[in-house]
Amino acid sequence: MPKFKQKTSLWLDKFSYIIVSMSFITEQITQIRQQIQSAANAAQRDPNTITLLAVSKKHTVEEIKMAYAEGIRDFGENQLQEALPKIKQLASLAITWHFIGQIQSNKTQDIAKHFHWVHSIDREKIVTRLNDHRPTHLPPLNICLQVNIDNEPQKAGVHSEELLPLVAAMEQYPRLCLGGLMTLPQQTMDRQATAASFSKLQTLLHHLQQRGYPLDTLSMGMSQDFASAIAAGATIIRIGSGIFGTHQ
Ligand SMILES: *Cc1c(COP(=O)(O)O)cnc(C)c1O
C-alpha cells in the first residue's frame, strides 16, 4: 500500500507541474505578444512582420510543446548536443528550428541537416562547410551573419568593416540563403546604448540593401530589450526567459 501511495503522489506532482508550467507559459506568451503589438504600433510597423522566436535552450520538450500549443512555430537552440534529441522527439510538429549558438566546424554537418536557420555565422570557413553539408533534398539553409556591433574584444561576430566582403562571398554558396544580420549587443543597463547598437545594425542592413543585396532580416532583441529592437526594425526577436522563465 505505501508503494501505491507514493506512486499516486508522484503522478500528482507531475500533473500539477504540467498545469503550473502550462498556465505560466501561456500567460508569458500572451504578455510578450501584447508588448510586440504595442512596440510595433509605436514604430508604425505591422506586428505580423515580427517573428517571435522562442529560445528553448535548457528547456524540455514538454515546455516546447506548450509554447507550440500557443501557436509558436519558431524555436532556437544554442547547443547541438542538446538540440538534436529535441528535434528528433518533436519531428511530427511543424517547427522551424534556428541555431543561435557558436559553431565549431565539426558540428556543421548536423546543423546543416537538422536546422532551417543559422543566426550565428561570422566566418567563411563555416559558410563553406554548411554549404557543402546542406542536403540536396532540402531547400537552401537560411543564414544570418552575426555582427559584433559594439566591437567587444571577446565576442563572436564579424566587425562592421569585415561585413561587406563576407556578404559578397555568400553569393558563391547556392545551398545557403542569406537573409540578413544578427547581433547580441553588449550587456549594459544603459537602454539608450542598447538602442544605439540596434540602430547601428539597422543602418548596416540598409547599406547592404542599397548595394543591391536583397536582405530583409534583422535578428535582434531578447527578453529585456526586444521593444527597442522592434523600434530599430527587428524582424526576428529571440526570447528565452521571457517565455519559459529562468532556471535557478
Ligand atoms: C539565450 C539567448 C537568447 C534569449 O535570451 P533571453 O534573455 O533569455 O531572452 C537570445 N539570443 C541568444 C543568442 C541566446 O543565446
XYZ file of N, CA and C and ligand atoms in Angstrom:
759
model
N 0.798 -1.228 0.000
C 0.000 0.000 0.000
C 0.836 1.286 0.000
N 1.828 1.391 0.857
C 2.619 2.635 0.828
C 3.221 2.882 -0.563
N 3.582 1.769 -1.203
C 4.137 1.888 -2.544
C 3.164 2.597 -3.492
N 1.927 2.131 -3.396
C 0.880 2.676 -4.251
C 0.690 4.180 -3.983
N 0.711 4.502 -2.686
C 0.519 5.887 -2.265
C 1.617 6.778 -2.874
N 2.829 6.261 -2.803
C 3.957 7.029 -3.316
C 3.792 7.300 -4.817
N 3.368 6.258 -5.503
C 3.161 6.382 -6.948
C 2.145 7.477 -7.259
N 1.033 7.446 -6.498
C -0.029 8.417 -6.733
C 0.499 9.836 -6.560
N 1.268 10.051 -5.499
C 1.691 11.425 -5.256
C 2.734 11.866 -6.290
N 3.537 10.912 -6.761
C 4.465 11.262 -7.840
C 3.701 11.706 -9.075
N 2.660 10.941 -9.352
C 1.828 11.256 -10.509
C 1.197 12.640 -10.346
N 0.725 12.912 -9.113
C 0.112 14.212 -8.858
C 1.125 15.341 -9.004
N 2.345 15.096 -8.529
C 3.394 16.116 -8.658
C 3.619 16.458 -10.119
N 3.735 15.424 -10.925
C 4.000 15.622 -12.339
C 2.824 16.368 -12.972
N 1.619 15.971 -12.580
C 0.410 16.570 -13.107
C 0.352 18.062 -12.750
N 0.590 18.376 -11.477
C 0.478 19.783 -11.088
C 1.616 20.593 -11.704
N 2.787 19.965 -11.888
C 3.897 20.648 -12.559
C 3.487 21.067 -13.975
N 2.827 20.130 -14.672
C 2.413 20.414 -16.046
C 1.385 21.547 -16.072
N 0.406 21.479 -15.155
C -0.633 22.525 -15.129
C -0.002 23.891 -14.847
N 0.894 23.928 -13.846
C 1.506 25.205 -13.473
C 2.342 25.745 -14.621
N 3.175 24.894 -15.265
C 4.006 25.399 -16.366
C 3.160 25.822 -17.551
N 2.065 25.085 -17.783
C 1.217 25.430 -18.918
C 0.665 26.822 -18.772
N 0.096 27.117 -17.583
C -0.522 28.429 -17.462
C 0.563 29.505 -17.429
N 1.737 29.172 -16.888
C 2.827 30.156 -16.877
C 3.235 30.518 -18.305
N 3.524 29.509 -19.114
C 3.996 29.759 -20.483
C 2.912 30.462 -21.307
N 1.668 30.026 -21.142
C 0.557 30.678 -21.859
C 0.493 32.165 -21.521
N 0.588 32.446 -20.227
C 0.493 33.836 -19.789
C 1.674 34.671 -20.295
N 2.875 34.085 -20.228
C 4.063 34.820 -20.690
C 3.949 35.151 -22.186
N 3.493 34.162 -22.969
C 3.395 34.382 -24.418
C 2.339 35.453 -24.723
N 1.227 35.399 -24.004
C 0.192 36.425 -24.197
C 0.769 37.812 -23.936
N 1.524 37.919 -22.839
C 2.114 39.221 -22.486
C 3.119 39.700 -23.530
N 3.999 38.782 -23.950
C 5.017 39.160 -24.940
C 4.335 39.618 -26.227
N 3.277 38.902 -26.627
C 2.587 39.291 -27.860
C 1.973 40.676 -27.737
N 1.435 40.988 -26.552
C 0.883 42.337 -26.354
C 1.992 43.382 -26.459
N 3.158 43.052 -25.879
C 4.270 44.007 -25.917
C 4.815 44.171 -27.336
N 4.823 43.092 -28.115
C 5.242 43.197 -29.521
C 4.276 44.124 -30.255
N 2.994 43.906 -30.001
C 1.955 44.721 -30.636
C 2.160 46.203 -30.325
N 2.386 46.529 -29.056
C 2.480 47.962 -28.754
C 3.804 48.549 -29.239
N 4.893 47.763 -29.189
C 6.165 48.271 -29.741
C 6.039 48.481 -31.250
N 5.330 47.578 -31.925
C 5.143 47.719 -33.373
C 4.279 48.940 -33.678
N 3.198 49.110 -32.927
C 2.347 50.282 -33.117
C 3.138 51.567 -32.947
N 3.941 51.625 -31.878
C 4.723 52.839 -31.612
C 5.678 53.133 -32.764
N 6.185 52.063 -33.410
C 7.141 52.251 -34.510
C 6.426 52.298 -35.861
N 5.101 52.304 -35.827
C 4.292 52.258 -37.061
C 4.701 51.106 -37.961
N 4.823 49.950 -37.320
C 5.154 48.740 -38.073
C 4.021 47.737 -37.936
N 3.937 46.831 -38.918
C 2.963 45.753 -38.869
C 3.518 44.642 -37.964
N 2.834 44.330 -36.856
C 3.353 43.301 -35.935
C 3.542 41.943 -36.609
N 2.826 41.703 -37.710
C 2.988 40.416 -38.408
C 4.327 40.288 -39.124
N 5.084 41.376 -39.218
C 6.408 41.286 -39.831
C 7.473 40.927 -38.791
N 7.032 40.665 -37.558
C 7.994 40.337 -36.492
C 7.769 38.901 -36.036
N 8.795 38.079 -36.183
C 8.695 36.675 -35.757
C 9.156 36.539 -34.313
N 8.307 35.915 -33.508
C 8.671 35.625 -32.129
C 9.361 34.262 -32.106
N 10.680 34.295 -31.937
C 11.479 33.070 -31.878
C 11.661 32.693 -30.406
N 11.129 31.540 -30.014
C 11.216 31.090 -28.625
C 12.546 30.352 -28.426
N 13.401 30.895 -27.575
C 14.698 30.264 -27.316
C 14.502 29.203 -26.233
N 14.555 27.935 -26.666
C 14.182 26.831 -25.780
C 15.376 26.119 -25.171
N 16.556 26.697 -25.302
C 17.752 26.090 -24.694
C 17.518 25.874 -23.200
N 17.976 24.727 -22.695
C 17.813 24.342 -21.282
C 16.362 24.095 -20.885
N 15.447 24.081 -21.843
C 14.058 23.768 -21.525
C 13.634 22.471 -22.213
N 12.600 21.853 -21.648
C 12.247 20.487 -22.040
C 11.345 20.453 -23.274
N 11.218 19.255 -23.857
C 10.293 19.098 -24.986
C 8.851 19.369 -24.540
N 8.526 19.062 -23.278
C 7.164 19.357 -22.804
C 6.906 20.857 -22.842
N 7.907 21.630 -22.410
C 7.728 23.092 -22.428
C 7.618 23.602 -23.868
N 8.406 23.008 -24.765
C 8.327 23.414 -26.172
C 6.927 23.121 -26.718
N 6.383 21.949 -26.351
C 5.027 21.604 -26.820
C 3.989 22.599 -26.304
N 4.197 23.078 -25.078
C 3.246 24.049 -24.525
C 3.284 25.354 -25.317
N 4.488 25.801 -25.669
C 4.603 27.024 -26.470
C 4.029 26.795 -27.866
N 4.258 25.602 -28.390
C 3.731 25.249 -29.719
C 2.199 25.302 -29.707
N 1.621 24.815 -28.617
C 0.155 24.830 -28.494
C -0.377 26.259 -28.487
N 0.464 27.220 -28.113
C 0.070 28.636 -28.142
C 0.343 29.268 -29.497
N 0.778 28.473 -30.451
C 0.958 29.000 -31.808
C 2.393 29.366 -32.159
N 3.337 29.177 -31.236
C 4.742 29.453 -31.560
C 5.245 28.352 -32.495
N 5.897 28.751 -33.574
C 6.398 27.779 -34.549
C 7.915 27.837 -34.725
N 8.538 28.908 -34.221
C 9.986 29.080 -34.365
C 10.656 28.876 -33.012
N 11.638 27.956 -32.976
C 12.350 27.683 -31.734
C 13.853 27.771 -31.977
N 14.575 28.292 -30.976
C 16.012 28.483 -31.106
C 16.786 27.691 -30.071
N 17.895 27.106 -30.512
C 18.761 26.332 -29.619
C 20.202 26.775 -29.855
N 21.028 26.707 -28.800
C 22.416 27.142 -28.988
C 23.449 26.045 -28.748
N 22.986 24.819 -28.435
C 23.910 23.704 -28.220
C 23.416 22.529 -29.054
N 24.265 22.067 -29.950
C 23.838 20.998 -30.852
C 23.459 19.718 -30.106
N 24.280 19.313 -29.139
C 24.028 18.050 -28.418
C 22.679 18.090 -27.721
N 22.325 19.250 -27.226
C 21.038 19.389 -26.544
C 19.895 19.443 -27.564
N 20.154 20.075 -28.688
C 19.075 20.309 -29.662
C 18.666 19.046 -30.415
N 19.644 18.221 -30.816
C 19.331 17.094 -31.702
C 18.261 16.146 -31.147
N 18.372 15.701 -29.886
C 17.310 14.824 -29.378
C 15.944 15.516 -29.321
N 15.938 16.805 -29.044
C 14.655 17.528 -29.011
C 14.038 17.580 -30.404
N 14.875 17.868 -31.399
C 14.380 17.957 -32.777
C 13.791 16.603 -33.197
N 14.475 15.539 -32.803
C 14.014 14.198 -33.131
C 12.664 13.900 -32.465
N 12.582 14.202 -31.176
C 11.341 13.909 -30.446
C 10.167 14.737 -30.942
N 10.446 15.888 -31.496
C 9.369 16.788 -31.928
C 9.201 16.788 -33.448
N 9.723 15.754 -34.093
C 9.742 15.719 -35.563
C 8.350 15.799 -36.189
N 7.311 15.384 -35.437
C 5.963 15.402 -36.021
C 5.344 16.805 -36.002
N 5.968 17.748 -35.298
C 5.421 19.119 -35.248
C 6.050 19.983 -36.338
N 5.290 20.970 -36.798
C 5.760 21.851 -37.887
C 6.621 22.982 -37.325
N 7.766 22.600 -36.760
C 8.638 23.591 -36.119
C 9.734 24.040 -37.079
N 10.001 25.350 -37.078
C 11.171 25.896 -37.761
C 12.274 26.049 -36.709
N 13.362 25.309 -36.908
C 14.449 25.302 -35.914
C 15.547 26.288 -36.300
N 15.970 27.094 -35.317
C 17.014 28.096 -35.538
C 18.225 27.761 -34.667
N 19.393 27.708 -35.275
C 20.601 27.534 -34.478
C 21.173 28.918 -34.172
N 21.364 29.229 -32.867
C 21.764 30.588 -32.492
C 23.063 30.620 -31.693
N 23.745 29.456 -31.575
C 24.953 29.402 -30.743
C 26.228 29.419 -31.568
N 27.346 29.434 -30.862
C 28.635 29.407 -31.552
C 28.800 28.059 -32.254
N 29.454 28.090 -33.403
C 29.560 26.883 -34.224
C 31.002 26.411 -34.328
N 31.246 25.182 -33.872
C 32.548 24.559 -34.115
C 32.466 23.853 -35.462
N 33.589 23.802 -36.180
C 33.493 23.299 -37.559
C 33.119 21.821 -37.620
N 33.383 21.049 -36.556
C 32.986 19.631 -36.607
C 31.486 19.423 -36.384
N 30.744 20.504 -36.162
C 29.296 20.390 -35.922
C 28.473 20.800 -37.141
N 29.151 21.237 -38.205
C 28.400 21.837 -39.307
C 27.510 20.839 -40.048
N 27.924 19.570 -40.078
C 27.122 18.599 -40.811
C 25.739 18.433 -40.188
N 25.703 18.249 -38.869
C 24.412 18.083 -38.201
C 23.584 19.365 -38.240
N 24.242 20.488 -38.130
C 23.498 21.755 -38.186
C 22.863 21.911 -39.567
N 23.633 21.627 -40.614
C 23.115 21.772 -41.985
C 21.966 20.807 -42.272
N 21.969 19.675 -41.577
C 20.955 18.654 -41.804
C 19.651 18.923 -41.052
N 19.754 19.466 -39.842
C 18.597 19.477 -38.951
C 17.973 20.845 -38.697
N 18.618 21.905 -39.124
C 18.076 23.244 -38.837
C 17.577 23.922 -40.112
N 16.703 24.919 -39.931
C 16.191 25.717 -41.050
C 16.909 27.060 -41.153
N 17.396 27.545 -40.016
C 18.070 28.836 -39.959
C 19.332 28.706 -39.104
N 20.357 29.457 -39.460
C 21.520 29.606 -38.591
C 21.806 31.100 -38.453
N 21.809 31.588 -37.210
C 21.940 33.037 -36.964
C 23.347 33.471 -36.614
N 24.232 32.521 -36.378
C 25.465 32.855 -35.667
C 26.701 32.598 -36.524
N 26.687 33.120 -37.739
C 27.800 32.855 -38.656
C 28.695 34.069 -38.760
N 29.980 33.860 -38.548
C 30.886 35.007 -38.608
C 32.189 34.708 -39.345
N 32.269 33.557 -40.018
C 33.469 33.304 -40.825
C 33.183 32.376 -41.993
N 33.992 32.567 -43.050
C 33.696 31.878 -44.297
C 33.929 30.377 -44.200
N 34.844 29.970 -43.329
C 35.091 28.542 -43.174
C 33.795 27.792 -42.810
N 33.020 28.371 -41.922
C 31.755 27.749 -41.503
C 30.742 27.816 -42.640
N 30.746 28.934 -43.364
C 29.853 29.097 -44.515
C 30.093 27.972 -45.524
N 31.352 27.755 -45.868
C 31.714 26.723 -46.840
C 31.237 25.350 -46.384
N 31.481 25.046 -45.123
C 31.121 23.717 -44.621
C 29.611 23.511 -44.581
N 28.874 24.543 -44.163
C 27.407 24.415 -44.133
C 26.870 24.210 -45.546
N 27.432 24.947 -46.501
C 27.012 24.810 -47.891
C 27.274 23.388 -48.395
N 28.473 22.856 -48.087
C 28.824 21.512 -48.529
C 27.917 20.453 -47.902
N 27.509 20.690 -46.677
C 26.758 19.658 -45.942
C 25.250 19.779 -46.082
N 24.772 20.875 -46.639
C 23.314 21.027 -46.729
C 22.753 19.984 -47.697
N 21.883 19.070 -47.210
C 21.380 18.004 -48.090
C 20.604 18.578 -49.274
N 20.761 17.927 -50.427
C 20.166 18.475 -51.647
C 18.642 18.364 -51.665
N 18.074 17.457 -50.867
C 16.604 17.347 -50.866
C 15.950 18.445 -50.021
N 16.753 19.237 -49.325
C 16.198 20.327 -48.509
C 16.400 21.659 -49.222
N 15.528 22.646 -48.941
C 15.752 23.984 -49.518
C 17.031 24.584 -48.925
N 17.578 25.638 -49.551
C 18.782 26.251 -49.007
C 18.605 26.640 -47.531
N 19.687 26.537 -46.798
C 19.691 26.872 -45.369
C 19.704 28.392 -45.220
N 18.777 28.912 -44.421
C 18.711 30.365 -44.203
C 19.780 30.820 -43.224
N 20.399 31.940 -43.564
C 21.560 32.393 -42.803
C 21.395 33.835 -42.347
N 21.815 34.100 -41.103
C 22.073 35.477 -40.680
C 23.548 35.568 -40.309
N 24.192 36.635 -40.737
C 25.574 36.865 -40.317
C 25.549 37.602 -38.984
N 26.329 37.083 -38.043
C 26.372 37.712 -36.722
C 27.390 38.839 -36.730
N 26.951 40.021 -36.303
C 27.820 41.199 -36.287
C 28.163 41.555 -34.839
N 29.435 41.760 -34.585
C 29.910 42.209 -33.270
C 29.769 43.733 -33.252
N 28.546 44.170 -32.983
C 28.164 45.548 -33.262
C 28.874 46.550 -32.351
N 29.233 46.143 -31.141
C 29.904 47.064 -30.216
C 31.408 46.820 -30.145
N 31.932 46.067 -31.119
C 33.364 45.776 -31.176
C 33.923 45.297 -29.843
N 33.236 44.335 -29.237
C 33.717 43.787 -27.970
C 34.823 42.781 -28.265
N 35.919 42.862 -27.504
C 37.084 42.031 -27.827
C 36.831 40.522 -27.799
N 36.077 40.015 -26.840
C 35.940 38.559 -26.706
C 34.760 38.003 -27.484
N 34.004 38.870 -28.113
C 32.711 38.418 -28.616
C 32.764 37.853 -30.030
N 31.882 36.874 -30.276
C 31.714 36.334 -31.629
C 31.113 37.410 -32.518
N 31.249 37.216 -33.814
C 30.625 38.141 -34.755
C 31.654 38.856 -35.603
N 31.271 39.173 -36.847
C 32.172 39.949 -37.695
C 32.120 41.407 -37.263
N 33.241 42.088 -37.434
C 33.243 43.533 -37.204
C 32.634 44.202 -38.438
N 32.054 45.376 -38.226
C 31.320 46.044 -39.303
C 32.147 46.162 -40.580
N 33.471 46.475 -40.436
C 34.295 46.686 -41.640
C 34.475 45.389 -42.439
N 34.360 44.235 -41.751
C 34.589 42.957 -42.435
C 33.307 42.380 -43.019
N 32.216 43.093 -42.817
C 30.919 42.521 -43.188
C 30.737 42.426 -44.701
N 31.060 43.516 -45.402
C 30.782 43.551 -46.840
C 31.462 42.416 -47.610
N 32.773 42.151 -47.381
C 33.397 41.027 -48.095
C 32.700 39.691 -47.815
N 32.260 39.481 -46.585
C 31.609 38.208 -46.265
C 30.238 38.116 -46.960
N 29.513 39.227 -46.974
C 28.216 39.248 -47.676
C 28.429 38.948 -49.159
N 29.447 39.576 -49.749
C 29.732 39.370 -51.174
C 30.083 37.906 -51.433
N 30.845 37.301 -50.502
C 31.262 35.908 -50.673
C 30.071 34.947 -50.633
N 29.022 35.324 -49.951
C 27.867 34.432 -49.785
C 27.236 34.023 -51.119
N 27.445 34.844 -52.151
C 26.838 34.533 -53.452
C 27.401 33.258 -54.069
N 28.565 32.814 -53.587
C 29.164 31.598 -54.150
C 28.574 30.316 -53.562
N 27.626 30.447 -52.652
C 27.152 29.254 -51.946
C 25.672 29.016 -52.204
N 25.357 28.209 -53.220
C 23.961 28.039 -53.639
C 23.094 27.287 -52.627
N 23.724 26.562 -51.702
C 22.925 25.798 -50.729
C 22.569 26.634 -49.504
N 22.979 27.918 -49.546
C 22.677 28.819 -48.433
C 21.905 30.013 -48.963
N 21.049 30.576 -48.099
C 20.286 31.754 -48.491
C 20.491 32.823 -47.423
N 21.216 33.868 -47.788
C 21.488 34.927 -46.807
C 20.244 35.786 -46.611
N 19.721 35.790 -45.362
C 18.519 36.576 -45.064
C 18.851 37.947 -44.515
N 19.903 38.028 -43.689
C 20.222 39.318 -43.088
C 21.251 39.212 -41.977
N 21.057 40.031 -40.960
C 22.066 40.193 -39.908
C 21.491 39.874 -38.531
N 22.396 39.458 -37.646
C 22.021 39.170 -36.261
C 23.020 39.847 -35.344
N 22.565 40.286 -34.186
C 23.520 40.796 -33.205
C 23.068 40.525 -31.784
N 24.069 40.516 -30.911
C 23.897 40.460 -29.458
C 24.640 41.677 -28.931
N 23.960 42.748 -28.609
C 24.693 43.942 -28.169
C 25.376 43.728 -26.819
N 26.270 44.630 -26.465
C 26.980 44.473 -25.194
C 25.989 44.540 -24.032
N 26.300 43.788 -22.977
C 25.410 43.766 -21.819
C 25.582 45.042 -21.033
N 24.492 45.772 -20.876
C 24.564 47.014 -20.128
C 23.172 47.356 -19.627
N 23.093 48.124 -18.557
C 21.800 48.588 -18.072
C 21.367 49.845 -18.822
N 22.267 50.362 -19.643
C 22.030 51.614 -20.354
C 21.168 51.353 -21.595
N 19.889 51.616 -21.469
C 18.946 51.285 -22.547
C 19.207 52.077 -23.819
N 19.710 53.296 -23.642
C 19.999 54.103 -24.833
C 21.174 53.533 -25.607
N 22.156 52.995 -24.875
C 23.306 52.377 -25.549
C 22.840 51.155 -26.347
N 21.953 50.354 -25.749
C 21.441 49.184 -26.456
C 20.649 49.602 -27.693
N 19.816 50.629 -27.537
C 19.035 51.111 -28.677
C 19.960 51.591 -29.796
N 21.057 52.237 -29.412
C 22.015 52.722 -30.416
C 22.663 51.551 -31.143
N 22.949 50.463 -30.430
C 23.540 49.284 -31.070
C 22.566 48.683 -32.084
N 21.300 48.600 -31.711
C 20.295 48.074 -32.648
C 20.202 48.965 -33.887
N 20.242 50.282 -33.677
C 20.179 51.197 -34.829
C 21.368 51.011 -35.752
N 22.537 50.752 -35.152
C 23.729 50.521 -35.979
C 23.526 49.313 -36.881
N 22.939 48.249 -36.341
C 22.728 47.051 -37.165
C 21.724 47.353 -38.282
N 20.704 48.132 -37.947
C 19.709 48.513 -38.957
C 20.368 49.315 -40.083
N 21.273 50.228 -39.707
C 21.988 51.029 -40.711
C 22.840 50.138 -41.609
N 23.528 49.160 -40.999
C 24.334 48.231 -41.801
C 23.459 47.490 -42.811
N 22.287 47.049 -42.370
C 21.392 46.339 -43.295
C 20.954 47.266 -44.432
N 20.640 48.534 -44.083
C 20.240 49.491 -45.125
C 21.344 49.681 -46.153
N 22.594 49.804 -45.672
C 23.716 49.970 -46.608
C 23.802 48.789 -47.563
N 23.623 47.582 -47.027
C 23.700 46.395 -47.887
C 22.544 46.376 -48.882
N 21.370 46.776 -48.427
C 20.205 46.827 -49.334
C 20.461 47.832 -50.452
N 21.070 48.990 -50.087
C 21.361 50.000 -51.109
C 22.346 49.491 -52.144
N 23.214 48.574 -51.731
C 24.149 47.978 -52.676
C 23.508 46.885 -53.517
N 22.244 46.609 -53.270
C 21.516 45.665 -54.108
C 21.340 44.277 -53.503
N 21.805 44.076 -52.303
C 21.608 42.757 -51.679
C 20.177 42.666 -51.162
N 19.462 41.613 -51.558
C 18.041 41.516 -51.193
C 17.844 40.961 -49.771
N 18.291 41.696 -48.783
C 18.234 41.204 -47.401
C 17.047 41.839 -46.674
N 16.402 41.056 -45.813
C 15.227 41.604 -45.128
C 15.144 41.203 -43.660
N 16.191 40.588 -43.142
C 16.094 40.039 -41.786
C 17.036 40.734 -40.810
N 16.469 41.167 -39.685
C 17.280 41.675 -38.576
C 16.910 40.854 -37.347
N 17.817 39.961 -36.938
C 17.599 39.128 -35.764
C 18.233 39.823 -34.570
N 17.407 40.517 -33.808
C 17.943 41.238 -32.646
C 16.842 41.503 -31.635
N 17.242 41.579 -30.354
C 16.297 41.784 -29.270
C 16.034 40.496 -28.525
N 16.167 40.563 -27.193
C 15.924 39.417 -26.328
C 14.894 39.850 -25.265
N 14.711 39.032 -24.227
C 13.622 39.297 -23.277
C 13.650 40.714 -22.698
N 14.853 41.229 -22.421
C 14.936 42.513 -21.716
C 14.860 43.723 -22.638
N 15.102 43.529 -23.931
C 15.283 44.714 -24.772
C 14.573 44.614 -26.124
N 13.616 43.690 -26.263
C 13.055 43.479 -27.606
C 12.236 44.663 -28.101
N 11.663 45.448 -27.157
C 10.857 46.585 -27.618
C 11.737 47.586 -28.369
N 12.939 47.827 -27.845
C 13.801 48.787 -28.550
C 14.365 48.178 -29.830
N 14.513 46.861 -29.880
C 14.927 46.213 -31.130
C 13.833 46.367 -32.195
N 12.588 46.244 -31.784
C 11.471 46.412 -32.727
C 11.441 47.849 -33.252
N 11.723 48.802 -32.373
C 11.779 50.211 -32.806
C 12.840 50.395 -33.881
N 13.915 49.589 -33.830
C 15.004 49.705 -34.812
C 14.848 48.718 -35.969
N 13.689 48.106 -36.093
C 13.426 47.306 -37.290
C 13.622 45.806 -37.150
N 13.754 45.269 -35.943
C 13.929 43.817 -35.779
C 12.807 43.055 -36.472
N 13.171 41.982 -37.184
C 12.156 41.125 -37.800
C 12.090 39.757 -37.117
N 13.134 39.410 -36.369
C 13.103 38.205 -35.522
C 13.581 38.624 -34.136
N 12.754 38.423 -33.129
C 13.222 38.661 -31.761
C 13.387 37.307 -31.082
N 14.465 37.177 -30.317
C 14.820 35.882 -29.720
C 14.543 35.923 -28.215
N 13.459 35.264 -27.805
C 13.010 35.379 -26.417
C 13.116 34.039 -25.701
N 13.923 33.990 -24.634
C 14.057 32.774 -23.833
C 13.324 32.905 -22.512
N 13.969 33.549 -21.535
C 13.399 33.654 -20.190
C 12.031 34.334 -20.188
N 11.796 35.232 -21.093
C 10.507 35.923 -21.161
C 9.344 34.987 -21.471
N 9.643 33.827 -22.044
C 8.599 32.836 -22.324
C 8.638 31.695 -21.306
N 9.833 31.145 -21.093
C 9.935 29.912 -20.301
C 10.314 30.150 -18.832
N 10.637 31.398 -18.489
C 11.111 31.677 -17.131
C 12.602 31.411 -17.029
N 13.146 31.616 -15.823
C 14.583 31.413 -15.653
C 14.823 30.186 -14.796
N 15.941 29.547 -15.043
C 16.331 28.417 -14.199
C 17.096 28.940 -12.990
N 17.048 28.171 -11.907
C 17.775 28.523 -10.680
C 19.241 28.797 -10.975
C 19.792 32.696 -24.695
C 19.774 33.541 -25.885
C 18.694 34.394 -26.154
C 17.496 34.551 -25.212
O 17.842 35.325 -24.099
P 16.736 35.746 -23.010
O 17.365 36.898 -22.308
O 16.543 34.557 -22.132
O 15.504 36.130 -23.740
C 18.727 35.114 -27.328
N 19.763 35.026 -28.192
C 20.811 34.225 -27.969
C 21.925 34.176 -28.971
C 20.861 33.466 -26.806
O 21.918 32.667 -26.585
